[in-house]
Coordinates of N, CA and C in Angstrom, one line a residue:
Chain A
X1 N -79.3 15.2 -36.3 CA -79.8 16.4 -36.2 C -79.9 16.7 -36.8
X2 N -80.6 17.5 -37.8 CA -81.4 17.8 -39.2 C -81.5 19.9 -39.0
X3 N -81.8 20.7 -39.5 CA -81.9 21.8 -39.4 C -82.7 22.2 -39.0
X4 N -84.2 21.8 -38.5 CA -84.7 21.8 -38.7 C -84.9 22.2 -37.2
X5 N -86.1 23.7 -37.2 CA -85.8 24.5 -36.5 C -84.8 24.8 -35.0
X6 N -83.8 24.7 -36.6 CA -82.3 25.4 -35.6 C -81.7 25.9 -36.5
X7 N -82.7 27.1 -37.1 CA -81.9 27.5 -38.3 C -81.3 29.0 -37.8
X8 N -80.1 28.5 -37.5 CA -78.5 29.7 -36.6 C -77.8 30.4 -37.9
X9 N -78.1 30.2 -39.3 CA -77.3 30.7 -39.9 C -77.8 31.1 -41.2
X10 N -76.2 32.5 -41.5 CA -77.3 33.5 -42.0 C -77.7 33.0 -43.8
Chain B
X1 N -70.3 28.6 -35.0 CA -69.6 29.1 -35.2 C -69.0 28.4 -35.7
X2 N -67.9 28.2 -36.7 CA -66.5 28.2 -37.5 C -66.2 29.1 -38.1
X3 N -65.0 28.8 -38.6 CA -64.2 29.6 -38.8 C -63.9 29.7 -40.9
X4 N -64.2 28.6 -41.3 CA -65.3 28.7 -42.3 C -67.2 30.0 -42.5
X5 N -67.7 29.6 -42.0 CA -68.6 30.3 -41.9 C -68.6 31.6 -41.5
X6 N -67.7 32.4 -40.5 CA -67.4 32.9 -40.9 C -66.8 34.0 -41.5
X7 N -65.7 33.1 -42.4 CA -65.2 33.8 -42.9 C -66.0 34.5 -44.2
X8 N -66.9 33.1 -44.7 CA -68.7 33.5 -45.1 C -68.7 33.9 -45.0
X9 N -69.2 35.3 -43.9 CA -70.2 36.6 -43.9 C -69.1 37.0 -44.0
X10 N -68.0 37.7 -43.2 CA -67.0 38.8 -43.6 C -66.6 38.5 -45.0
X11 N -66.7 37.9 -46.2 CA -67.3 38.1 -47.4 C -68.0 38.9 -48.1
X12 N -69.1 38.6 -47.4 CA -70.3 38.8 -47.9 C -71.1 39.5 -47.6
X13 N -70.4 40.2 -46.1 CA -70.1 41.9 -46.2 C -69.4 42.1 -46.8
X14 N -68.6 41.6 -46.8 CA -67.0 42.4 -47.7 C -67.8 43.0 -49.8
X15 N -68.5 42.3 -50.0 CA -69.2 42.4 -50.9 C -70.7 43.5 -51.3
X16 N -71.2 43.0 -50.3 CA -71.9 45.1 -50.1 C -71.3 46.0 -50.7
X17 N -70.4 46.1 -48.8 CA -69.4 47.3 -48.9 C -68.5 47.3 -49.9
X18 N -68.4 46.8 -51.1 CA -67.3 46.6 -52.4 C -68.6 47.7 -53.2
X19 N -70.1 46.8 -53.9 CA -70.6 47.3 -54.0 C -71.6 49.3 -53.8
X20 N -71.3 48.8 -52.6 CA -71.8 49.7 -52.4 C -70.9 51.8 -52.0
X21 N -69.5 51.2 -52.4 CA -68.3 51.8 -52.7 C -68.3 52.4 -54.4
X22 N -68.9 51.1 -55.0 CA -68.5 51.2 -56.3 C -69.6 52.2 -57.0
X23 N -70.3 52.2 -56.3 CA -71.9 53.0 -57.7 C -71.4 54.2 -56.4
X24 N -70.9 54.7 -55.8 CA -70.4 55.3 -54.7 C -69.9 56.0 -55.3
X25 N -68.3 55.9 -55.5 CA -67.6 56.4 -55.8 C -67.5 57.1 -58.0
X26 N -68.1 55.9 -58.5 CA -68.8 55.4 -59.0 C -70.1 57.2 -60.0
X27 N -70.1 56.6 -58.9 CA -71.9 58.2 -59.2 C -72.4 57.6 -60.4
X28 N -72.2 55.3 -60.6 CA -73.1 55.2 -61.2 C -73.7 53.4 -60.8
X29 N -74.4 53.2 -61.0 CA -74.8 51.7 -61.0 C -74.4 50.9 -62.6
X30 N -73.8 50.7 -63.5 CA -73.8 50.6 -64.9 C -73.1 49.2 -63.9
X31 N -73.5 48.5 -65.0 CA -73.0 47.1 -65.3 C -73.5 45.8 -63.4
X32 N -74.2 46.5 -62.8 CA -74.7 46.6 -61.3 C -76.6 45.9 -62.6
X33 N -77.3 44.6 -62.0 CA -78.3 44.2 -62.1 C -79.3 44.4 -61.7
X34 N -80.0 44.8 -62.0 CA -80.9 45.6 -60.3 C -82.4 44.8 -60.4
X35 N -82.0 44.2 -61.2 CA -83.5 42.7 -61.0 C -82.0 41.0 -59.8
X36 N -80.7 41.6 -60.2 CA -80.1 40.6 -59.5 C -80.4 41.0 -57.9
X37 N -80.3 42.6 -57.7 CA -80.5 42.7 -56.2 C -81.9 42.8 -55.7
X38 N -82.5 43.3 -57.3 CA -84.7 43.1 -56.5 C -84.8 42.1 -55.3
X39 N -83.9 40.7 -56.3 CA -84.4 39.2 -56.0 C -83.3 39.0 -54.0
X40 N -82.2 40.0 -53.7 CA -82.2 39.7 -53.2 C -82.7 40.4 -51.7
X41 N -83.4 40.6 -52.3 CA -84.0 41.9 -51.3 C -85.2 41.1 -50.3
X42 N -86.0 40.6 -52.0 CA -86.3 39.1 -51.4 C -86.4 37.9 -50.5
X43 N -85.2 37.9 -51.1 CA -84.2 36.7 -50.7 C -83.6 37.2 -49.1
X44 N -83.4 38.2 -48.5 CA -83.3 38.6 -46.5 C -84.3 39.1 -46.2
X45 N -85.5 38.5 -46.6 CA -86.7 39.8 -46.1 C -87.4 38.6 -46.1
X46 N -87.4 37.3 -46.6 CA -88.4 36.5 -46.2 C -87.7 35.6 -46.0
X47 N -86.1 34.9 -45.6 CA -85.4 34.1 -45.2 C -85.2 34.6 -43.4
X48 N -85.6 35.9 -43.1 CA -85.3 36.9 -41.4 C -86.3 37.1 -41.3
X49 N -87.5 36.5 -41.9 CA -88.8 37.1 -41.1 C -88.8 35.9 -39.1
X50 N -87.7 35.5 -39.3 CA -87.6 34.6 -37.7 C -86.7 35.9 -36.9
X51 N -86.5 36.8 -37.9 CA -86.2 38.5 -37.2 C -87.3 38.4 -35.0
X52 N -87.9 38.6 -35.6 CA -89.2 38.8 -34.6 C -88.9 37.5 -33.7
X53 N -89.1 36.3 -34.0 CA -89.6 34.2 -33.4 C -88.4 34.6 -32.6
X54 N -87.5 34.3 -33.3 CA -86.6 33.5 -33.0 C -85.0 34.5 -32.2
X55 N -84.2 34.7 -31.7 CA -83.2 35.1 -30.9 C -81.7 34.0 -31.0
X56 N -81.1 34.4 -32.6 CA -79.7 33.3 -32.0 C -79.1 34.4 -31.0
X57 N -78.0 35.8 -31.4 CA -77.5 36.0 -31.1 C -77.6 37.8 -31.5
X58 N -76.5 38.2 -30.9 CA -76.2 39.7 -31.5 C -75.6 39.7 -32.1
X59 N -74.7 39.0 -32.8 CA -73.8 38.7 -34.0 C -75.3 38.4 -35.7
X60 N -76.0 37.5 -35.9 CA -76.9 36.8 -35.8 C -78.0 37.7 -36.6
X61 N -78.4 38.1 -35.2 CA -79.1 39.7 -35.6 C -79.1 40.7 -36.3
X62 N -77.8 41.3 -36.2 CA -77.0 42.5 -36.2 C -76.8 42.0 -37.6
X63 N -76.5 40.4 -38.2 CA -76.3 40.6 -39.8 C -77.7 40.5 -40.0
X64 N -78.3 40.3 -39.9 CA -79.5 40.0 -40.5 C -80.4 41.4 -40.8
X65 N -80.4 41.9 -40.0 CA -80.7 43.4 -39.7 C -79.6 44.3 -41.2
X66 N -78.8 43.8 -41.2 CA -77.8 44.7 -41.7 C -78.2 44.2 -43.5
X67 N -78.1 42.5 -43.4 CA -78.5 42.0 -44.8 C -79.3 43.3 -46.0
X68 N -80.6 43.2 -44.7 CA -81.6 43.4 -45.4 C -81.9 45.4 -45.9
X69 N -81.9 46.1 -44.6 CA -80.8 47.2 -45.1 C -80.7 47.6 -46.0
X70 N -78.8 47.3 -45.8 CA -78.2 47.1 -46.5 C -78.7 46.7 -48.4
X71 N -79.9 45.8 -48.1 CA -80.1 45.3 -50.2 C -81.6 46.5 -50.2
X72 N -82.0 46.7 -49.3 CA -82.8 48.0 -49.6 C -81.9 48.9 -49.9
X73 N -81.2 49.1 -49.4 CA -80.7 50.6 -49.8 C -80.0 50.7 -50.6
X74 N -79.2 49.7 -51.9 CA -78.8 49.4 -53.3 C -80.1 49.9 -54.3
X75 N -80.8 49.0 -53.8 CA -82.3 49.1 -54.9 C -82.6 50.8 -54.8
X76 N -82.1 51.7 -53.6 CA -83.0 53.1 -53.1 C -81.5 54.2 -54.5
X77 N -80.7 53.8 -54.4 CA -79.3 54.2 -54.9 C -79.8 53.4 -56.7
X78 N -79.6 52.5 -56.8 CA -80.3 51.9 -58.3 C -81.5 52.9 -58.5
X79 N -82.8 53.5 -58.1 CA -83.5 53.2 -58.5 C -83.8 55.0 -58.2
X80 N -83.0 55.6 -57.7 CA -83.4 56.6 -56.6 C -82.1 57.9 -57.7
X81 N -81.2 57.6 -56.4 CA -79.7 58.0 -56.3 C -79.1 58.7 -57.8
X82 N -79.1 57.0 -58.2 CA -78.4 57.4 -59.5 C -79.5 56.8 -60.9
X83 N -80.7 57.1 -60.1 CA -81.3 56.8 -61.5 C -80.8 56.8 -62.7
X84 N -79.7 57.6 -63.3 CA -80.3 57.3 -65.1 C -79.0 56.8 -65.4
X85 N -78.6 56.1 -64.8 CA -77.0 55.1 -64.7 C -77.6 53.7 -64.9
X86 N -79.1 53.2 -64.0 CA -79.5 52.4 -64.9 C -80.3 52.0 -65.6
X87 N -79.3 51.2 -66.7 CA -80.3 51.1 -68.1 C -80.6 50.0 -68.0
X88 N -82.0 49.8 -68.0 CA -82.5 47.8 -67.9 C -82.6 47.5 -68.8
X89 N -82.7 48.4 -69.8 CA -82.5 47.5 -71.9 C -81.2 46.6 -71.9
X90 N -80.8 46.4 -70.5 CA -79.9 45.1 -70.9 C -79.6 43.8 -70.0
X91 N -81.2 44.6 -68.8 CA -80.9 44.0 -67.5 C -81.6 42.8 -68.4
X92 N -81.8 41.7 -68.6 CA -83.4 40.8 -68.9 C -84.0 39.6 -69.1
X93 N -82.9 39.2 -68.3 CA -83.0 38.4 -67.9 C -84.4 38.6 -67.1
X94 N -85.5 37.1 -67.4 CA -86.9 37.0 -66.5 C -86.5 35.8 -65.4
X95 N -86.9 37.4 -64.3 CA -87.5 37.0 -63.4 C -87.8 35.9 -62.6
X96 N -89.6 35.9 -63.6 CA -90.7 34.9 -63.4 C -89.6 33.4 -63.7
X97 N -89.0 33.3 -64.4 CA -88.4 31.8 -64.7 C -87.3 31.6 -63.5
X98 N -87.5 32.4 -62.1 CA -86.5 31.9 -61.0 C -87.3 31.6 -59.9
X99 N -88.7 32.9 -59.9 CA -89.2 32.4 -58.7 C -90.6 31.7 -59.1
X100 N -90.9 31.6 -59.8 CA -91.8 30.2 -60.4 C -91.5 29.0 -59.3
X101 N -90.3 29.1 -60.2 CA -89.4 27.1 -60.1 C -88.9 27.0 -58.5
X102 N -88.6 27.6 -58.1 CA -88.7 27.7 -56.8 C -88.7 28.2 -55.7
X103 N -90.5 29.3 -56.3 CA -91.6 28.3 -55.6 C -92.2 27.5 -55.3
X104 N -92.1 26.7 -57.0 CA -92.9 25.5 -56.2 C -91.7 24.2 -55.5
X105 N -90.4 24.3 -56.3 CA -89.2 23.5 -54.5 C -89.8 24.5 -53.7
X106 N -90.0 25.3 -53.4 CA -90.2 25.4 -51.7 C -91.5 24.7 -51.1
X107 N -91.9 24.8 -52.1 CA -93.4 23.9 -51.7 C -93.0 22.5 -51.7
X108 N -92.4 21.6 -52.3 CA -91.7 20.8 -52.1 C -90.7 19.9 -50.5
X109 N -89.9 21.4 -51.2 CA -88.6 20.5 -50.1 C -88.8 21.3 -48.4
X110 N -88.9 21.1 -48.1 CA -89.4 22.7 -46.6 C -88.9 21.3 -45.6
X111 N -89.2 22.5 -43.8 CA -88.7 21.7 -42.4 C -90.1 22.3 -42.4
X112 N -91.1 21.9 -43.4 CA -92.5 22.4 -42.1 C -93.3 22.6 -43.1
X113 N -94.9 22.5 -42.8 CA -96.0 23.3 -44.1 C -96.3 24.2 -42.5
X114 N -95.7 26.1 -43.1 CA -96.4 26.8 -42.3 C -95.4 27.8 -43.7
X115 N -96.3 29.1 -43.1 CA -95.5 30.3 -43.8 C -94.4 30.5 -43.6
X116 N -93.5 30.8 -43.0 CA -91.9 31.1 -42.7 C -91.3 29.4 -43.3
X117 N -91.4 28.5 -43.3 CA -90.9 27.3 -42.9 C -90.8 27.0 -45.3
X118 N -91.9 27.3 -46.0 CA -92.0 27.8 -47.3 C -90.9 29.0 -47.3
X119 N -91.1 30.1 -46.3 CA -90.4 31.0 -47.3 C -89.3 31.3 -47.4
X120 N -88.8 30.8 -46.0 CA -87.6 30.9 -45.6 C -86.5 29.3 -46.9
X121 N -87.8 28.2 -47.4 CA -87.2 28.1 -48.8 C -86.6 28.4 -49.0
X122 N -88.5 29.0 -49.9 CA -88.4 29.6 -51.0 C -86.6 30.7 -50.9
X123 N -85.9 31.0 -49.9 CA -85.7 32.0 -49.9 C -84.2 31.0 -50.3
X124 N -83.5 30.3 -49.9 CA -83.2 29.4 -49.7 C -82.8 29.2 -51.4
X125 N -83.7 28.8 -51.9 CA -83.8 28.7 -53.5 C -83.0 29.4 -54.7
X126 N -84.3 30.7 -53.8 CA -83.5 32.1 -55.2 C -82.6 32.6 -54.3
X127 N -81.9 32.1 -53.2 CA -81.0 33.3 -53.3 C -79.8 32.0 -54.4
X128 N -79.7 30.9 -54.8 CA -79.2 29.9 -55.1 C -79.1 30.8 -56.9
X129 N -79.8 31.2 -57.8 CA -80.1 31.6 -58.9 C -79.6 33.2 -59.2
X130 N -79.7 34.3 -57.4 CA -80.0 35.3 -57.6 C -79.2 35.9 -58.9
X131 N -78.1 35.5 -58.5 CA -77.2 36.2 -59.1 C -77.4 35.7 -60.8
X132 N -77.8 34.9 -61.0 CA -78.2 34.6 -62.5 C -78.7 36.0 -63.6
X133 N -78.7 36.8 -62.8 CA -79.3 38.2 -64.5 C -78.1 39.1 -64.0
X134 N -77.6 39.1 -63.5 CA -75.7 39.8 -63.3 C -74.7 38.7 -64.2
X135 N -75.1 37.3 -64.1 CA -73.9 37.2 -65.5 C -74.7 36.7 -66.5
X136 N -75.6 37.1 -66.6 CA -76.5 36.9 -68.0 C -76.3 37.9 -68.4
X137 N -77.0 39.4 -68.1 CA -75.6 40.7 -68.1 C -74.6 40.8 -68.3
X138 N -73.4 40.3 -67.4 CA -72.0 40.3 -67.8 C -71.8 39.4 -69.0
X139 N -72.8 38.4 -69.2 CA -72.2 37.9 -70.7 C -73.1 39.3 -71.8
X140 N -73.5 38.7 -71.9 CA -74.0 40.2 -73.2 C -73.2 41.7 -73.1
X141 N -72.8 42.1 -72.3 CA -71.4 42.9 -72.6 C -70.5 42.4 -72.2
X142 N -70.2 41.4 -72.0 CA -68.8 40.3 -72.5 C -67.8 41.2 -71.4
X143 N -68.2 42.7 -71.0 CA -67.0 42.8 -69.6 C -67.6 43.8 -69.3
X144 N -66.6 43.8 -68.1 CA -67.3 44.3 -66.4 C -66.2 45.7 -65.5
X145 N -66.3 46.5 -64.8 CA -65.4 46.5 -64.4 C -64.7 46.1 -63.6
X146 N -63.2 46.7 -63.5 CA -62.7 45.5 -61.6 C -63.1 45.9 -61.0
X147 N -64.0 46.9 -60.4 CA -64.8 46.9 -59.0 C -65.8 46.0 -59.0
X148 N -66.5 46.5 -59.9 CA -67.6 45.1 -60.4 C -67.8 43.2 -60.3
X149 N -66.2 43.2 -60.4 CA -65.3 41.9 -60.5 C -65.6 41.5 -59.2
X150 N -64.3 42.1 -58.4 CA -64.1 41.5 -56.7 C -65.0 41.5 -56.2
X151 N -66.6 42.6 -57.0 CA -68.2 42.2 -55.9 C -68.3 41.5 -56.3
X152 N -68.5 40.9 -56.9 CA -68.9 39.8 -56.8 C -67.6 38.2 -56.4
X153 N -66.7 37.8 -56.8 CA -65.6 37.4 -56.1 C -66.6 37.3 -54.9
X154 N -66.8 38.3 -54.1 CA -66.4 38.4 -52.9 C -68.4 37.3 -52.3
X155 N -68.8 37.8 -53.1 CA -70.3 37.8 -53.5 C -70.0 36.1 -53.2
X156 N -69.5 35.6 -54.3 CA -69.2 34.0 -54.4 C -68.8 33.4 -53.9
X157 N -68.0 33.5 -53.0 CA -66.9 33.2 -51.4 C -68.0 32.7 -50.3
X158 N -68.8 33.5 -50.3 CA -69.5 34.0 -49.6 C -70.2 32.1 -49.6
X159 N -70.3 32.0 -50.1 CA -71.5 30.4 -50.5 C -70.4 29.3 -50.2
X160 N -69.3 29.8 -51.1 CA -68.5 28.9 -51.3 C -67.7 28.9 -50.0
X161 N -67.2 29.4 -49.0 CA -66.9 29.6 -47.7 C -67.8 28.2 -47.2
X162 N -69.3 28.2 -47.0 CA -70.1 27.7 -46.1 C -70.0 26.3 -46.6
X163 N -69.5 25.8 -48.0 CA -69.2 24.4 -47.5 C -68.6 24.1 -46.7
X164 N -66.5 24.9 -47.0 CA -66.5 23.5 -45.4 C -67.3 24.1 -44.5
X165 N -67.5 25.0 -44.0 CA -69.0 25.6 -42.6 C -69.5 23.7 -42.3
X166 N -70.1 23.2 -43.7 CA -70.9 22.2 -43.3 C -70.8 21.2 -43.1
X167 N -68.6 21.1 -44.1 CA -68.1 19.7 -44.2 C -68.0 19.5 -43.0
X168 N -67.8 21.3 -42.0 CA -67.1 21.4 -41.0 C -68.2 20.0 -39.4
X169 N -69.6 21.3 -40.0 CA -70.6 20.8 -38.2 C -71.1 19.5 -39.2
X170 N -70.8 18.9 -39.9 CA -71.8 17.9 -40.0 C -70.5 16.9 -38.1
X171 N -68.9 16.9 -39.3 CA -68.8 16.0 -38.1 C -68.5 16.7 -36.9
X172 N -68.5 17.5 -36.7 CA -68.0 18.2 -34.8 C -69.7 17.8 -34.6
X173 N -70.7 18.7 -35.1 CA -72.1 18.8 -34.2 C -72.5 16.8 -34.8
X174 N -72.8 17.0 -36.6 CA -73.7 15.7 -36.8 C -75.0 16.9 -37.4
X175 N -74.6 17.6 -37.9 CA -76.0 19.0 -38.4 C -75.7 18.5 -40.0
X176 N -76.7 18.7 -40.0 CA -77.1 18.0 -41.8 C -77.9 19.6 -41.7
X177 N -78.5 19.7 -42.6 CA -79.5 21.3 -43.1 C -79.3 20.5 -45.1
X178 N -80.0 19.6 -46.7 CA -80.0 20.0 -47.0 C -80.1 20.4 -48.2
X179 N -81.3 21.7 -47.4 CA -82.1 21.8 -48.2 C -80.4 23.2 -48.9
X180 N -80.2 23.4 -47.4 CA -78.5 24.9 -47.5 C -77.7 23.9 -48.7
X181 N -77.4 22.6 -48.2 CA -76.3 22.0 -48.4 C -77.2 22.0 -50.1
X182 N -77.6 21.5 -51.0 CA -77.9 21.5 -52.6 C -77.9 22.5 -52.6
X183 N -78.5 24.1 -52.2 CA -78.5 25.3 -52.9 C -77.5 26.0 -53.1
X184 N -76.5 25.3 -52.0 CA -75.3 26.2 -52.4 C -74.1 25.0 -52.5
X185 N -74.6 24.5 -52.8 CA -73.1 23.2 -54.3 C -74.0 23.9 -55.8
X186 N -75.6 24.4 -56.0 CA -76.0 25.0 -56.8 C -75.6 25.8 -56.6
X187 N -75.3 27.6 -56.3 CA -75.2 28.1 -56.7 C -73.3 28.6 -56.6
X188 N -72.8 27.5 -55.7 CA -71.1 28.0 -55.5 C -71.2 27.5 -57.2
X189 N -72.0 26.8 -57.9 CA -71.4 26.1 -59.3 C -71.3 27.7 -60.3
X190 N -72.6 27.8 -60.0 CA -73.3 28.8 -61.5 C -71.8 29.9 -61.2
X191 N -71.2 30.4 -60.1 CA -70.0 30.9 -60.3 C -68.7 30.9 -60.7
X192 N -68.6 29.6 -60.7 CA -67.7 28.6 -61.7 C -66.8 29.0 -62.7
X193 N -67.3 29.7 -63.9 CA -67.0 30.2 -65.0 C -66.7 31.7 -64.9
X194 N -67.2 32.1 -63.6 CA -66.9 33.4 -63.2 C -66.2 33.8 -62.3
X195 N -65.4 32.8 -61.6 CA -64.3 32.5 -61.1 C -62.9 32.2 -62.0
X196 N -62.6 31.3 -62.7 CA -61.7 31.1 -63.5 C -61.5 32.8 -64.5
X197 N -62.8 33.1 -64.9 CA -62.0 34.3 -65.1 C -61.2 35.3 -64.2
X198 N -62.1 35.0 -63.6 CA -61.5 36.3 -62.5 C -60.3 35.8 -62.0
X199 N -60.0 34.6 -61.8 CA -58.5 34.0 -61.4 C -57.4 34.4 -62.9
X200 N -58.1 34.0 -63.7 CA -56.7 34.0 -64.6 C -57.2 35.3 -65.1
X201 N -57.5 36.4 -65.0 CA -57.8 37.2 -65.2 C -57.2 38.8 -64.7
X202 N -58.8 39.1 -63.9 CA -58.1 39.9 -63.7 C -57.2 39.9 -62.0
X203 N -57.3 38.5 -61.7 CA -56.2 38.4 -60.3 C -54.8 39.2 -60.7
X204 N -54.4 38.9 -62.1 CA -53.3 38.6 -63.3 C -52.9 40.1 -63.9
X205 N -54.0 41.0 -62.7 CA -54.1 42.5 -63.7 C -54.8 42.7 -65.2
X206 N -55.1 41.8 -65.5 CA -55.7 42.1 -66.5 C -57.4 43.0 -67.0
X207 N -58.2 43.2 -67.7 CA -59.4 43.5 -67.9 C -60.2 42.5 -67.4
X208 N -61.4 42.5 -66.9 CA -63.0 41.1 -67.8 C -62.9 41.5 -68.2
X209 N -62.8 40.6 -69.3 CA -62.7 40.6 -71.0 C -63.5 39.0 -71.3
X210 N -64.7 38.8 -71.2 CA -64.7 37.7 -71.7 C -64.3 37.6 -73.4
X211 N -63.8 36.0 -74.6 CA -63.9 35.6 -75.1 C -65.0 36.3 -75.9
X212 N -64.6 36.8 -77.1 CA -66.4 36.8 -78.2 C -66.8 35.8 -78.7

């Protein structure tokens, strides 16, 4: 799983 | 959310409060680079465009709004409220040398060719070097008010604390964000010299002064 489409960090 | 990321975010919040406190109590923005602060506004605005499309948590949304609002407020303090105390003649770092390469990097390295993804990527790269005008100014003047060094230390600690967070997330979730990790390592690296002087001088009660 990469960060694509899953940006939950600030 | 893990403890490293939470402490990182708290450190980021603290840095902003320290900066606003410094400007308001000394009634001066002396020693603060307007260019660095302006780049932060660009960083937050371009990164948090998803405020309108994605909901992660109340925590996430509130922090995003706070970072955009507080960074704009700092620009207001510097350009309007305490304008006479801002000296552009020592804030001479050429920001276009940062924005240009970061824009190229964002076009090459991103998670998808859409406006929001490229701007997100740009914001990550830009954040990693946003502190350079400030550090450049520090180097030129060779000294800093103690409160300013606390601000810089908290700001540097924020991204440094994200590094153990990424290691933790890799092992616990298999989550990897190569763009953030690379930029985060660069960002933290830029602070190493500053941290050295901060720990060996400021925290020992001495003034922040660079050797001539």
